[in-house]
Tab-separated table of C-alpha atoms in Angstrom:
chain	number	residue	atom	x	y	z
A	10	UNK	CA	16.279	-10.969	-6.172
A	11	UNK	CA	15.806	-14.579	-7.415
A	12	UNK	CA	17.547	-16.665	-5.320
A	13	UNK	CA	17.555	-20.388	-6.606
A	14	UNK	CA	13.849	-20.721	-8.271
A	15	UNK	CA	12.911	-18.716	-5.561
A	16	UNK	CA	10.589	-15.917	-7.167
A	17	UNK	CA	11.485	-12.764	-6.831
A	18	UNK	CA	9.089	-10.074	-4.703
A	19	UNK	CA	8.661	-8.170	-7.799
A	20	UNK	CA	7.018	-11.284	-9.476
A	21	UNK	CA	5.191	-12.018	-6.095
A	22	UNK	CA	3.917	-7.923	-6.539
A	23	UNK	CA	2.263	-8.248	-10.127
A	24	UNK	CA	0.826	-11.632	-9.168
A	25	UNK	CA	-1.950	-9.776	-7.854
A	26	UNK	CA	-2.466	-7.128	-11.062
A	27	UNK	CA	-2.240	-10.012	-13.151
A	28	UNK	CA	-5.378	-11.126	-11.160
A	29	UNK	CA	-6.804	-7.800	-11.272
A	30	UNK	CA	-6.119	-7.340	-14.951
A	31	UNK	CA	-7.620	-10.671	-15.413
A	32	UNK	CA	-10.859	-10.135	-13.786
A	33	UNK	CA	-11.654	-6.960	-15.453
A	34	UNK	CA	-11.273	-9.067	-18.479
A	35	UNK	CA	-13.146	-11.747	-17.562
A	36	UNK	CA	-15.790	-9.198	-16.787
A	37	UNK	CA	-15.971	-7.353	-20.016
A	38	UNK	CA	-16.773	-10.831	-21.946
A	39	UNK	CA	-13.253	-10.812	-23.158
A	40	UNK	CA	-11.914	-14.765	-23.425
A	41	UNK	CA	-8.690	-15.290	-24.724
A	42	UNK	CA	-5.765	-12.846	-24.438
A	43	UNK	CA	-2.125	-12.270	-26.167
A	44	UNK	CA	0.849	-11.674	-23.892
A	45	UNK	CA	1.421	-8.484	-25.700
A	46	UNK	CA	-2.214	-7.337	-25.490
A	47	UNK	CA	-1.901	-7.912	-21.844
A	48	UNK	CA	1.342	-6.629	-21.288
A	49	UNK	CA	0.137	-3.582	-22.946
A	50	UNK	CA	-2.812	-3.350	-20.774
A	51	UNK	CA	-0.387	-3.633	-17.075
A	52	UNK	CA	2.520	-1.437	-18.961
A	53	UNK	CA	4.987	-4.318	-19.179
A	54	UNK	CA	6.336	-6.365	-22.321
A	55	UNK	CA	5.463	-9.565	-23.688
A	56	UNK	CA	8.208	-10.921	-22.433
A	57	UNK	CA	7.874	-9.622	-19.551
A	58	UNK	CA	4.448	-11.598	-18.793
A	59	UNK	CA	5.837	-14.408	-20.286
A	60	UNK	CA	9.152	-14.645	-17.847
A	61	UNK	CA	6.706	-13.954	-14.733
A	62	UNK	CA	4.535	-16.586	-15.691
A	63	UNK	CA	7.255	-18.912	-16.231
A	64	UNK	CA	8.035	-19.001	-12.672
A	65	UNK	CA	4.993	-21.028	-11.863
A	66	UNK	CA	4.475	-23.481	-14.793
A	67	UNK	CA	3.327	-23.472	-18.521
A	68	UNK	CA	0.682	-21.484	-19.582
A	69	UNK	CA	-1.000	-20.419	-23.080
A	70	UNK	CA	0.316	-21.364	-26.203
A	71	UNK	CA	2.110	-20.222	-28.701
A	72	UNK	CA	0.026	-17.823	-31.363
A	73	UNK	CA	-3.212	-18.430	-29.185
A	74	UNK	CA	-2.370	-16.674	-26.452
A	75	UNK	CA	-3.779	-17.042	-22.747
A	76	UNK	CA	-7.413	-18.185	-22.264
A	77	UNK	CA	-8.652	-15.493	-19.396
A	78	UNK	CA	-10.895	-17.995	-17.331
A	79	UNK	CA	-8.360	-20.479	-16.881
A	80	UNK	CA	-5.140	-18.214	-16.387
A	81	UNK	CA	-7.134	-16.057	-13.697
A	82	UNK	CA	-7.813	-19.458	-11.685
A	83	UNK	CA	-4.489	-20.053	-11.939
A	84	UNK	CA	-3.105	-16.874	-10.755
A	85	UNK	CA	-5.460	-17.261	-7.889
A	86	UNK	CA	-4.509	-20.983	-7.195
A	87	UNK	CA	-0.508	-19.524	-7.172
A	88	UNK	CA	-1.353	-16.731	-4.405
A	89	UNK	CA	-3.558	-19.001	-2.435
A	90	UNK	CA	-7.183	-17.467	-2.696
A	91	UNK	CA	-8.594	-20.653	-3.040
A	92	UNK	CA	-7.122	-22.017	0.380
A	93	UNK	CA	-9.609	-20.877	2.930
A	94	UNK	CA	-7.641	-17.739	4.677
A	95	UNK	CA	-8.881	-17.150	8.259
A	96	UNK	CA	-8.410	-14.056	9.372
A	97	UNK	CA	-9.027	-11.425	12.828
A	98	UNK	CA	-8.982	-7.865	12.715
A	99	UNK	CA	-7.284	-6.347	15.948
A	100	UNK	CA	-8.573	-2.555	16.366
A	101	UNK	CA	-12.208	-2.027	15.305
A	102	UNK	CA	-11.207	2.121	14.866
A	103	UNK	CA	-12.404	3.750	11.837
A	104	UNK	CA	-9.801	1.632	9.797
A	105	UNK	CA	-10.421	-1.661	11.335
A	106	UNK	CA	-14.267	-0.753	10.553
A	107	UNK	CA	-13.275	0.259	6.818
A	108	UNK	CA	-11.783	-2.820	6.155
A	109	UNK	CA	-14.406	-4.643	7.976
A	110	UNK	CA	-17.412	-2.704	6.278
A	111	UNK	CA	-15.846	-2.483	2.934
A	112	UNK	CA	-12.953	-4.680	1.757
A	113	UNK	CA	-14.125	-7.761	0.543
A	114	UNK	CA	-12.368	-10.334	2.116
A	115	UNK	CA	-13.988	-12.914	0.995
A	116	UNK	CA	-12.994	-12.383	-2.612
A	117	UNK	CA	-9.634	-13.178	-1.684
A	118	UNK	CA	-10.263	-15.983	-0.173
A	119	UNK	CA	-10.057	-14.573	3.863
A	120	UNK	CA	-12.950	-15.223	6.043
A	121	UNK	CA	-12.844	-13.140	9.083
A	122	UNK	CA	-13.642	-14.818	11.721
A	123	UNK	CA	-13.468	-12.096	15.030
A	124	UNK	CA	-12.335	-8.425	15.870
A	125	UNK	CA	-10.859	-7.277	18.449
A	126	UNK	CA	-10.802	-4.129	20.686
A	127	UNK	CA	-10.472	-2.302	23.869
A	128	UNK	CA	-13.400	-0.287	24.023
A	129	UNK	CA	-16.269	-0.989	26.097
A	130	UNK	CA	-18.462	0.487	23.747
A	131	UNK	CA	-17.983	-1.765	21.191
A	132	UNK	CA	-16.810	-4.862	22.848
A	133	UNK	CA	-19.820	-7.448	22.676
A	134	UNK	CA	-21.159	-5.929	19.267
A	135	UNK	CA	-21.085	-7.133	16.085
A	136	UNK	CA	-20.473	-5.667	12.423
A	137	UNK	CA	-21.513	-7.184	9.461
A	138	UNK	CA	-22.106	-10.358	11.427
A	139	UNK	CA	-18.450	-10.615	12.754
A	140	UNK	CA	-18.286	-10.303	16.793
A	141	UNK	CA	-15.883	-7.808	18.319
A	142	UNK	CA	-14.120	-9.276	21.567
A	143	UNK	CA	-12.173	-8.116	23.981
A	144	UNK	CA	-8.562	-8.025	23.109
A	145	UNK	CA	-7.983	-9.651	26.780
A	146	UNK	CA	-9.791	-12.875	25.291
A	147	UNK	CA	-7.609	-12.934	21.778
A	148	UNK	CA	-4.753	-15.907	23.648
A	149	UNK	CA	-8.252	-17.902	24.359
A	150	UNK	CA	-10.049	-17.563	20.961
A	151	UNK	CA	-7.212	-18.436	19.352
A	152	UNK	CA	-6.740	-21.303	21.563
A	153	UNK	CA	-10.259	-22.427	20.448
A	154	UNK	CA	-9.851	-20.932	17.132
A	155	UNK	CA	-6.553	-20.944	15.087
A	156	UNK	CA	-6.462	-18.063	12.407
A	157	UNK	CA	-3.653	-17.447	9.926
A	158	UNK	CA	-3.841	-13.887	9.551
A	159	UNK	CA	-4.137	-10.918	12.044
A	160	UNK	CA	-5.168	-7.905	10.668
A	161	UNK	CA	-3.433	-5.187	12.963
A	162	UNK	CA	-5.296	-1.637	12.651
A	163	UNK	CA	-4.313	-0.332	16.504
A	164	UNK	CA	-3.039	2.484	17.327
A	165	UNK	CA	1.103	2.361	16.543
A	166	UNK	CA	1.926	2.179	20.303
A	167	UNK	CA	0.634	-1.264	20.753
A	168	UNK	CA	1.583	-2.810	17.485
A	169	UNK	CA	4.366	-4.484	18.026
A	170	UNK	CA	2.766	-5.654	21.690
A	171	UNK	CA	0.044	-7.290	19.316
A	172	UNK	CA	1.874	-8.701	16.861
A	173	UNK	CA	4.012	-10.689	19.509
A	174	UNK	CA	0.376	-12.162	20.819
A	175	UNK	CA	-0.104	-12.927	17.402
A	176	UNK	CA	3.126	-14.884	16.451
A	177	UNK	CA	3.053	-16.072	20.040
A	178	UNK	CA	0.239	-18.439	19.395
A	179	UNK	CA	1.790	-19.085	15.845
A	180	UNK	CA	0.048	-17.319	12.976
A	181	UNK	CA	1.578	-17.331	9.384
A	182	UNK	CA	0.952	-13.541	8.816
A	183	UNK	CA	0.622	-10.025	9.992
A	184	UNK	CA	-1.183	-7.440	7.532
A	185	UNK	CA	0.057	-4.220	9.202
A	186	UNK	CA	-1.875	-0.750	8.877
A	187	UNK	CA	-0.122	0.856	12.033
A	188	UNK	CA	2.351	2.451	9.735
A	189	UNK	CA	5.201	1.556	12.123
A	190	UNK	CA	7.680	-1.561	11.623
A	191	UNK	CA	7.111	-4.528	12.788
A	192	UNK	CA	9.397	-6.870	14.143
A	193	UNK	CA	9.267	-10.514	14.215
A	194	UNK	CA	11.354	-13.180	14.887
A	195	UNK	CA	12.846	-14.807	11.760
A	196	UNK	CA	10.919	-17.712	10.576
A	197	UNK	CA	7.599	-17.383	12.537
A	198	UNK	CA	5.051	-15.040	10.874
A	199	UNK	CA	5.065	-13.074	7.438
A	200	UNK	CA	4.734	-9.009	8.074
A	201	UNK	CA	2.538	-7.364	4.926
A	202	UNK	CA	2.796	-3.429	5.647
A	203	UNK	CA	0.501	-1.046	3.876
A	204	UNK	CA	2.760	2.030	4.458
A	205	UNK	CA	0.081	4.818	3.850
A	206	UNK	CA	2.622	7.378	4.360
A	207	UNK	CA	5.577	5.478	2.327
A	208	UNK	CA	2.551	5.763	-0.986
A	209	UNK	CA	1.916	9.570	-0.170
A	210	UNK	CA	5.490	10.366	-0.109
A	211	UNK	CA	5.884	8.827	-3.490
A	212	UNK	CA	3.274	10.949	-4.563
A	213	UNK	CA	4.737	13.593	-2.958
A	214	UNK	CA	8.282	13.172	-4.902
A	215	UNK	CA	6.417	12.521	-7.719
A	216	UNK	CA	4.292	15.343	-8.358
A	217	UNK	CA	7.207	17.567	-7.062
A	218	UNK	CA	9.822	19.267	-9.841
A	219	UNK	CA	12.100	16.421	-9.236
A	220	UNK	CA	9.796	13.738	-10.073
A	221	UNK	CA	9.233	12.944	-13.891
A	222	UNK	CA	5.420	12.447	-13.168
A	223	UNK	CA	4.972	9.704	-15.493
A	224	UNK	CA	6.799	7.049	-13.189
A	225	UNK	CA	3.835	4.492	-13.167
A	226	UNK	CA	5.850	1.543	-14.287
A	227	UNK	CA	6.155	-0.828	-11.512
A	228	UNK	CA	9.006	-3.211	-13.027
A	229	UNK	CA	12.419	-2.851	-10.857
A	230	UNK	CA	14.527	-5.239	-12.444
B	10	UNK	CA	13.955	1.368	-14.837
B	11	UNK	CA	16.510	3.917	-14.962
B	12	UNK	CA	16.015	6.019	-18.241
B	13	UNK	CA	19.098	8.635	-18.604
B	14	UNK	CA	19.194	9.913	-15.296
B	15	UNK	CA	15.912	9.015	-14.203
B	16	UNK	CA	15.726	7.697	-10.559
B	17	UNK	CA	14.160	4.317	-11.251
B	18	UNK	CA	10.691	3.802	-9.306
B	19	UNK	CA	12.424	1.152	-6.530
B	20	UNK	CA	14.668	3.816	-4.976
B	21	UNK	CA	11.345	6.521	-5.509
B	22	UNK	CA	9.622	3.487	-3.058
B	23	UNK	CA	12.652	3.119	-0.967
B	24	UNK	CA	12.827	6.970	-0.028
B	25	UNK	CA	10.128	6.827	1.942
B	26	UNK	CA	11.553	4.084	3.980
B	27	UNK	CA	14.923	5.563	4.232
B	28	UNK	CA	12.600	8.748	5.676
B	29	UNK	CA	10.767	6.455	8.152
B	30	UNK	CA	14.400	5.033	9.757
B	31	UNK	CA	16.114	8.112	9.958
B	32	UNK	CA	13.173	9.479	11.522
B	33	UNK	CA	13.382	6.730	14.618
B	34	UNK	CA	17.082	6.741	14.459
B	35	UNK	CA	16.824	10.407	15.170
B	36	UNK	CA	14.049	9.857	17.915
B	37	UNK	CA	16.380	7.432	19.612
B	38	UNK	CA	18.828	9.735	19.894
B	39	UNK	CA	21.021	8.779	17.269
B	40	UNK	CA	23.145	11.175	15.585
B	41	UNK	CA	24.986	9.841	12.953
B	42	UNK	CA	25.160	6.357	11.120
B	43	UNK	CA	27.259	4.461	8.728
B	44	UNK	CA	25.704	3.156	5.367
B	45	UNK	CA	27.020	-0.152	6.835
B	46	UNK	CA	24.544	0.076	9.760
B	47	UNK	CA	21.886	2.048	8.313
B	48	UNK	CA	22.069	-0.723	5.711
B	49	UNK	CA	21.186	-3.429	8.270
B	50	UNK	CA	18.580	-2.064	9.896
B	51	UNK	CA	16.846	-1.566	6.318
B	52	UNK	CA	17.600	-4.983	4.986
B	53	UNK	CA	19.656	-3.200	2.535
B	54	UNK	CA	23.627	-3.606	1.379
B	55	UNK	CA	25.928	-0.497	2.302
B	56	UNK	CA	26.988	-0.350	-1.225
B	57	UNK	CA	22.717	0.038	-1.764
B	58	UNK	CA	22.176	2.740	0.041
B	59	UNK	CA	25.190	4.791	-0.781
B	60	UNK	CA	23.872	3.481	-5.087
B	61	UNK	CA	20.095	5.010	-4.112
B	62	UNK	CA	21.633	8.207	-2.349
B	63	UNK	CA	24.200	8.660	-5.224
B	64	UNK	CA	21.115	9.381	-7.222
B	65	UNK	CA	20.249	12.882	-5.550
B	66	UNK	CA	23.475	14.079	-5.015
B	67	UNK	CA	27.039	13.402	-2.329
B	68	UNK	CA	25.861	12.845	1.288
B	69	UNK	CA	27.385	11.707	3.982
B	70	UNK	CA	31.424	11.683	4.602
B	71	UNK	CA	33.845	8.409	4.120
B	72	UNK	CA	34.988	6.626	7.435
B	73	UNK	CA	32.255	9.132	9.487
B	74	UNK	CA	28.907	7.908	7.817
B	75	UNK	CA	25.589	10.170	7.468
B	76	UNK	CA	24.751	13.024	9.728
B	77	UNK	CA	20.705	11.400	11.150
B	78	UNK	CA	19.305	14.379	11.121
B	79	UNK	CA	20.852	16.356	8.126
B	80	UNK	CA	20.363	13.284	5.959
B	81	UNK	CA	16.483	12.869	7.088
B	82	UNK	CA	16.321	16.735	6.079
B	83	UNK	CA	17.876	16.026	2.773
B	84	UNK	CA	15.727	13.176	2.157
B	85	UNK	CA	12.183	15.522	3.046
B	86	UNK	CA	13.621	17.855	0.452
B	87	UNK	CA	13.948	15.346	-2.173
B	88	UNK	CA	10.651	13.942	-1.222
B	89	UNK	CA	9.079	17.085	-1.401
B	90	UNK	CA	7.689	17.052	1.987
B	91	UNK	CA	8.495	21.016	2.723
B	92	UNK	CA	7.035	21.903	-0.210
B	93	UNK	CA	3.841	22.829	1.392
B	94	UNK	CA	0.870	20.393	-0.358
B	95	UNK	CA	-2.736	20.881	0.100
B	96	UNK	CA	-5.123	17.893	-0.282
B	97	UNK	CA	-8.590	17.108	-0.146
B	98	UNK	CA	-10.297	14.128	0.656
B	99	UNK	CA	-13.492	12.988	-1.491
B	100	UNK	CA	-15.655	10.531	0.177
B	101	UNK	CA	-16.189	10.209	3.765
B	102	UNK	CA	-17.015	7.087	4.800
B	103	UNK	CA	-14.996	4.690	7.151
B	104	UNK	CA	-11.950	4.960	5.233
B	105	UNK	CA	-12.182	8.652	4.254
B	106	UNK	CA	-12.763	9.316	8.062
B	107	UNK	CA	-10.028	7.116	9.281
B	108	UNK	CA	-7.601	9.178	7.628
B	109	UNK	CA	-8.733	12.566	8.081
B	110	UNK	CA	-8.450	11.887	11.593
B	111	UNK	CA	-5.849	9.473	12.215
B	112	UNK	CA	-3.449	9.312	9.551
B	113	UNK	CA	-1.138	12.835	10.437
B	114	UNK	CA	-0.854	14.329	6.767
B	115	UNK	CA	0.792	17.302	8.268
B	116	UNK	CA	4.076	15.635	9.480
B	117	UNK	CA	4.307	14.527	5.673
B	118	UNK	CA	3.924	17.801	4.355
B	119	UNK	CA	0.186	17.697	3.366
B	120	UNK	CA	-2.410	20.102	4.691
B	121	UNK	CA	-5.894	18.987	3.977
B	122	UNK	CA	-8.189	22.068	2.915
B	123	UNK	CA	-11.390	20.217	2.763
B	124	UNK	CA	-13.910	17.180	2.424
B	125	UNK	CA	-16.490	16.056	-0.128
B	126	UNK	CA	-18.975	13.855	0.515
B	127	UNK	CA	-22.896	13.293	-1.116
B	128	UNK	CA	-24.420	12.351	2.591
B	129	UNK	CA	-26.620	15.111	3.788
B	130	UNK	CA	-26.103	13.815	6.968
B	131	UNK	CA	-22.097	15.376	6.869
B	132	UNK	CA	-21.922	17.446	4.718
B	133	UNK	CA	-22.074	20.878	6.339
B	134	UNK	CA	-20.466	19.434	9.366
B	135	UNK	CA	-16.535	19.135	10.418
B	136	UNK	CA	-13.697	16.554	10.710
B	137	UNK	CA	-10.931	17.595	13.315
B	138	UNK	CA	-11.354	21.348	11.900
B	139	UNK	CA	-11.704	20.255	8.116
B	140	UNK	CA	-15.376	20.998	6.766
B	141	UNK	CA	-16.896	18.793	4.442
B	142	UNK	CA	-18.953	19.824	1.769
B	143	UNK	CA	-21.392	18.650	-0.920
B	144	UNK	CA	-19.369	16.830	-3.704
B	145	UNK	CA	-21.140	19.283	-5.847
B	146	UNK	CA	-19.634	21.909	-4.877
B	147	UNK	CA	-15.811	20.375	-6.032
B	148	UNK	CA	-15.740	22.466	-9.111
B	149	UNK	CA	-16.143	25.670	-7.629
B	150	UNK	CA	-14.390	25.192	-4.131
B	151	UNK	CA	-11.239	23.945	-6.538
B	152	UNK	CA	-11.577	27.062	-8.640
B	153	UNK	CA	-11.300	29.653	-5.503
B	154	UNK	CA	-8.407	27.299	-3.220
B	155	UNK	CA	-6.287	25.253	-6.119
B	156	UNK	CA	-5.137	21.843	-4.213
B	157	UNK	CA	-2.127	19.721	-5.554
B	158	UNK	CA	-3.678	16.397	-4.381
B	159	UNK	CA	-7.271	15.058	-4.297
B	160	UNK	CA	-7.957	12.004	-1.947
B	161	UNK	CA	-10.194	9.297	-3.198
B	162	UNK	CA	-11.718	7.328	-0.995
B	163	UNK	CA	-15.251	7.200	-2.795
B	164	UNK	CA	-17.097	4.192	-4.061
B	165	UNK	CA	-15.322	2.409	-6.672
B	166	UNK	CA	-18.348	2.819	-8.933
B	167	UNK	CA	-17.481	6.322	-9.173
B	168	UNK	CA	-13.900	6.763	-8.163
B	169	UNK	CA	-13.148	7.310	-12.257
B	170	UNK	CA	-15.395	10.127	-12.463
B	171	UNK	CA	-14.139	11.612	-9.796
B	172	UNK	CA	-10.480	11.268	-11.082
B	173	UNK	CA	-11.819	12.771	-14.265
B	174	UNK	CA	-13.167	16.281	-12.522
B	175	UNK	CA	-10.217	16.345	-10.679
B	176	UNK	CA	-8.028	15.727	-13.555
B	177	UNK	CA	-10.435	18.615	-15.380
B	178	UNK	CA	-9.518	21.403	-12.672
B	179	UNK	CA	-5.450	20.609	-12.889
B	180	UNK	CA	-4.751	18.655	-9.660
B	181	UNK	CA	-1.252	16.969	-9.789
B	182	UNK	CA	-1.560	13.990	-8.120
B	183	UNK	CA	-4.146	11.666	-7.224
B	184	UNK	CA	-4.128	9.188	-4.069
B	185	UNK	CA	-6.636	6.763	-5.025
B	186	UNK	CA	-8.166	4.080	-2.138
B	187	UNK	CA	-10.643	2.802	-4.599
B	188	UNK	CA	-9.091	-0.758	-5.098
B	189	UNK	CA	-9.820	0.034	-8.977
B	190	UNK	CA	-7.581	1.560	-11.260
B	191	UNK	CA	-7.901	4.836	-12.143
B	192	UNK	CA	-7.050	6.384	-15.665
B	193	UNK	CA	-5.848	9.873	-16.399
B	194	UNK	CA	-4.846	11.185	-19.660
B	195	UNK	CA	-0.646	10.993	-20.129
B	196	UNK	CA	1.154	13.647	-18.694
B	197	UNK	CA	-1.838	14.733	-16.605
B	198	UNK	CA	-2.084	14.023	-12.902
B	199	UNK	CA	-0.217	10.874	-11.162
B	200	UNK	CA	-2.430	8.800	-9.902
B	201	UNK	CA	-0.737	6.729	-7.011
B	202	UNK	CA	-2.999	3.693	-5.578
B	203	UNK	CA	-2.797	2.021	-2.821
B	204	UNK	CA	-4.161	-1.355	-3.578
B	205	UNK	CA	-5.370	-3.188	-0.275
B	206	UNK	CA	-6.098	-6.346	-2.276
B	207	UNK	CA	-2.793	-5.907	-3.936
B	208	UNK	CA	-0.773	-5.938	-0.023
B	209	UNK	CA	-3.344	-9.039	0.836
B	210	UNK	CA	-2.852	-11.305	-2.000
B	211	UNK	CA	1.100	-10.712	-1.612
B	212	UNK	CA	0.600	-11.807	1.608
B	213	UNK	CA	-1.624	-14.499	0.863
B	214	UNK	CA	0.579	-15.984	-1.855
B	215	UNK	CA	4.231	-15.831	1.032
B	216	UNK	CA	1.714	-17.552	3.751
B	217	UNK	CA	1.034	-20.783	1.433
B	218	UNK	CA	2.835	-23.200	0.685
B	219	UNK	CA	4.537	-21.626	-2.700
B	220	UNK	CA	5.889	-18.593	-0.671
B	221	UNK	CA	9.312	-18.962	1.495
B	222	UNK	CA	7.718	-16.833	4.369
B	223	UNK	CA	10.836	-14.991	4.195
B	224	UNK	CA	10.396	-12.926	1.570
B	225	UNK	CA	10.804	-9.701	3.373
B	226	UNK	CA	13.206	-8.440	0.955
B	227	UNK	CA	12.525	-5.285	-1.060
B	228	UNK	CA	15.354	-5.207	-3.126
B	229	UNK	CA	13.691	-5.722	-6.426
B	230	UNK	CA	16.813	-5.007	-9.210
């Protein structure tokens, strides 16, 4: 829901497959780009790409279309990739090592700078050059070390204890993989959930005889 | 998009949440709820939730609300989740390990059959009970145990192929971790993705200064 010229979480959604569409352009050589070639690419209209743009500024022109290079920057420059994230990963379990391991970070624009963890058997190591701490110390690196994001990957019955450490010493957001809620108070951090099971039970309805199967198309409005 | 009486992709995405309340309602103890109240606790209007469960048929009564654990039934149905899916997971690295053994596919309905991997070092060996065998094997383990769902959690260098030989031996639906997307020939599988990058650019773009940090709200229509 727009309220004001406030965007609307769909828009904020597609920001980042614009800037995944975008890239994979860039990368195939491909330079300049219609809004309908584009839209046909992400499965939404012309218009479409032109309205969600328009919520940010003025970009390509008329019969030329968008140059790739420079709309991809900008997409990035909207979502904030090019502002120097910080982030810690709380839990170094087989997810917190997954994401550690193999998400790159740094291509969106997230350092991480510590994990986090109760075991003794991996408190004191490192992976991929990034120290894992005990989560006793996390009030005191923070103290030394302000981050903006906590990545929370522990076990659901101490997520919400860790997320109020987190927005206790006052970071902007909480990327949640416990697959419970989180609660926070209103105004202090931003909650991201990646609901693994809320995806699978799409699927689920989806590829049951209720769903259409063909349901791919991601506008709401 | 509602298309004649398709249910439109936003209340597809909201079942799952409606599944996940009713679920702790029903832990607390709580046996029945209004669409008023059930509405609050989901960031949703009354007149929402009674609009998204219009779609699947009449629940609940007027003046006496929804029955928790009747309308957390109904909503499995819908979902699929007692339909009895089998999955299996291809790749089995950090992330392909992290959910065969934490993420509990069971309580959604999913029973995972098997894993594929290319490592010498697991294959032939065992995840919580599920064996994991040589990805060259796929064809011929699908052809003796049909599975509904395959689980891709592979490099993204080769999550396509995979798709494709999973596509080949008539899997419905695909749950792909590849951060790439995947394409499948129309009215084939469904390939659902669940986009890390996707959930950290959202949250990158509602932590700076463009975002309201309040944008919590998944009402999208």
């Amino acid at each position: 829901m727009a309220r004001g010229n406030k965007v609307s979480s769909a828009v904020i959604r597609r920001l980042p497959r614009y800037y995944r569409y975008l890239s994979e352009l860039q990368n195939k050589g491909t330079t300049r780009i219609s809004s309908g070639a584009l839209g046909t690419a992400m499965g939404l209209t012309a218009s479409q790409i032109r309205q969600d743009l328009s919520c940010f500024g003025e970009f390509g022109q008329q019969g030329y279309g968008y140059t790739v290079s420079s709309l991809r920057e900008e997409v990035a420059e909207i979502m904030g990739i090019t502002r120097g994230h910080s982030a810690i990963v709380l839990g170094v379990g087989n997810l917190g090592r997954a994401l550690i391991e193999n998400f790159p970070f740094s291509e969106y624009g997230f350092q991480v700078r510590a994990a986090f963890d109760v075991d003794p058997k991996i408190v004191g190591s490192s992976l991929q050059g990034i120290p894992v701490y005990d989560v006793k110390k996390l009030g005191e690196f923070l103290q030394n070390e302000p981050v903006n994001v906590g990545v929370i990957t522990v076990p659901k019955q101490v997520a919400q204890k860790i997320a109020n450490e987190l927005v206790a010493v006052g970071v902007s957001g909480i990327w949640n993989f416990t697959n419970v809620e989180i609660a926070v108070p209103e105004g202090s951090a931003v909650v991201e959930s990646v609901h693994f099971s809320d995806s699978l039970l799409a699927l689920s309805y989806m590829i049951s005889p209720r769903g259409t199967g063909d349901d791919d198309d991601e506008m709401d409005e």
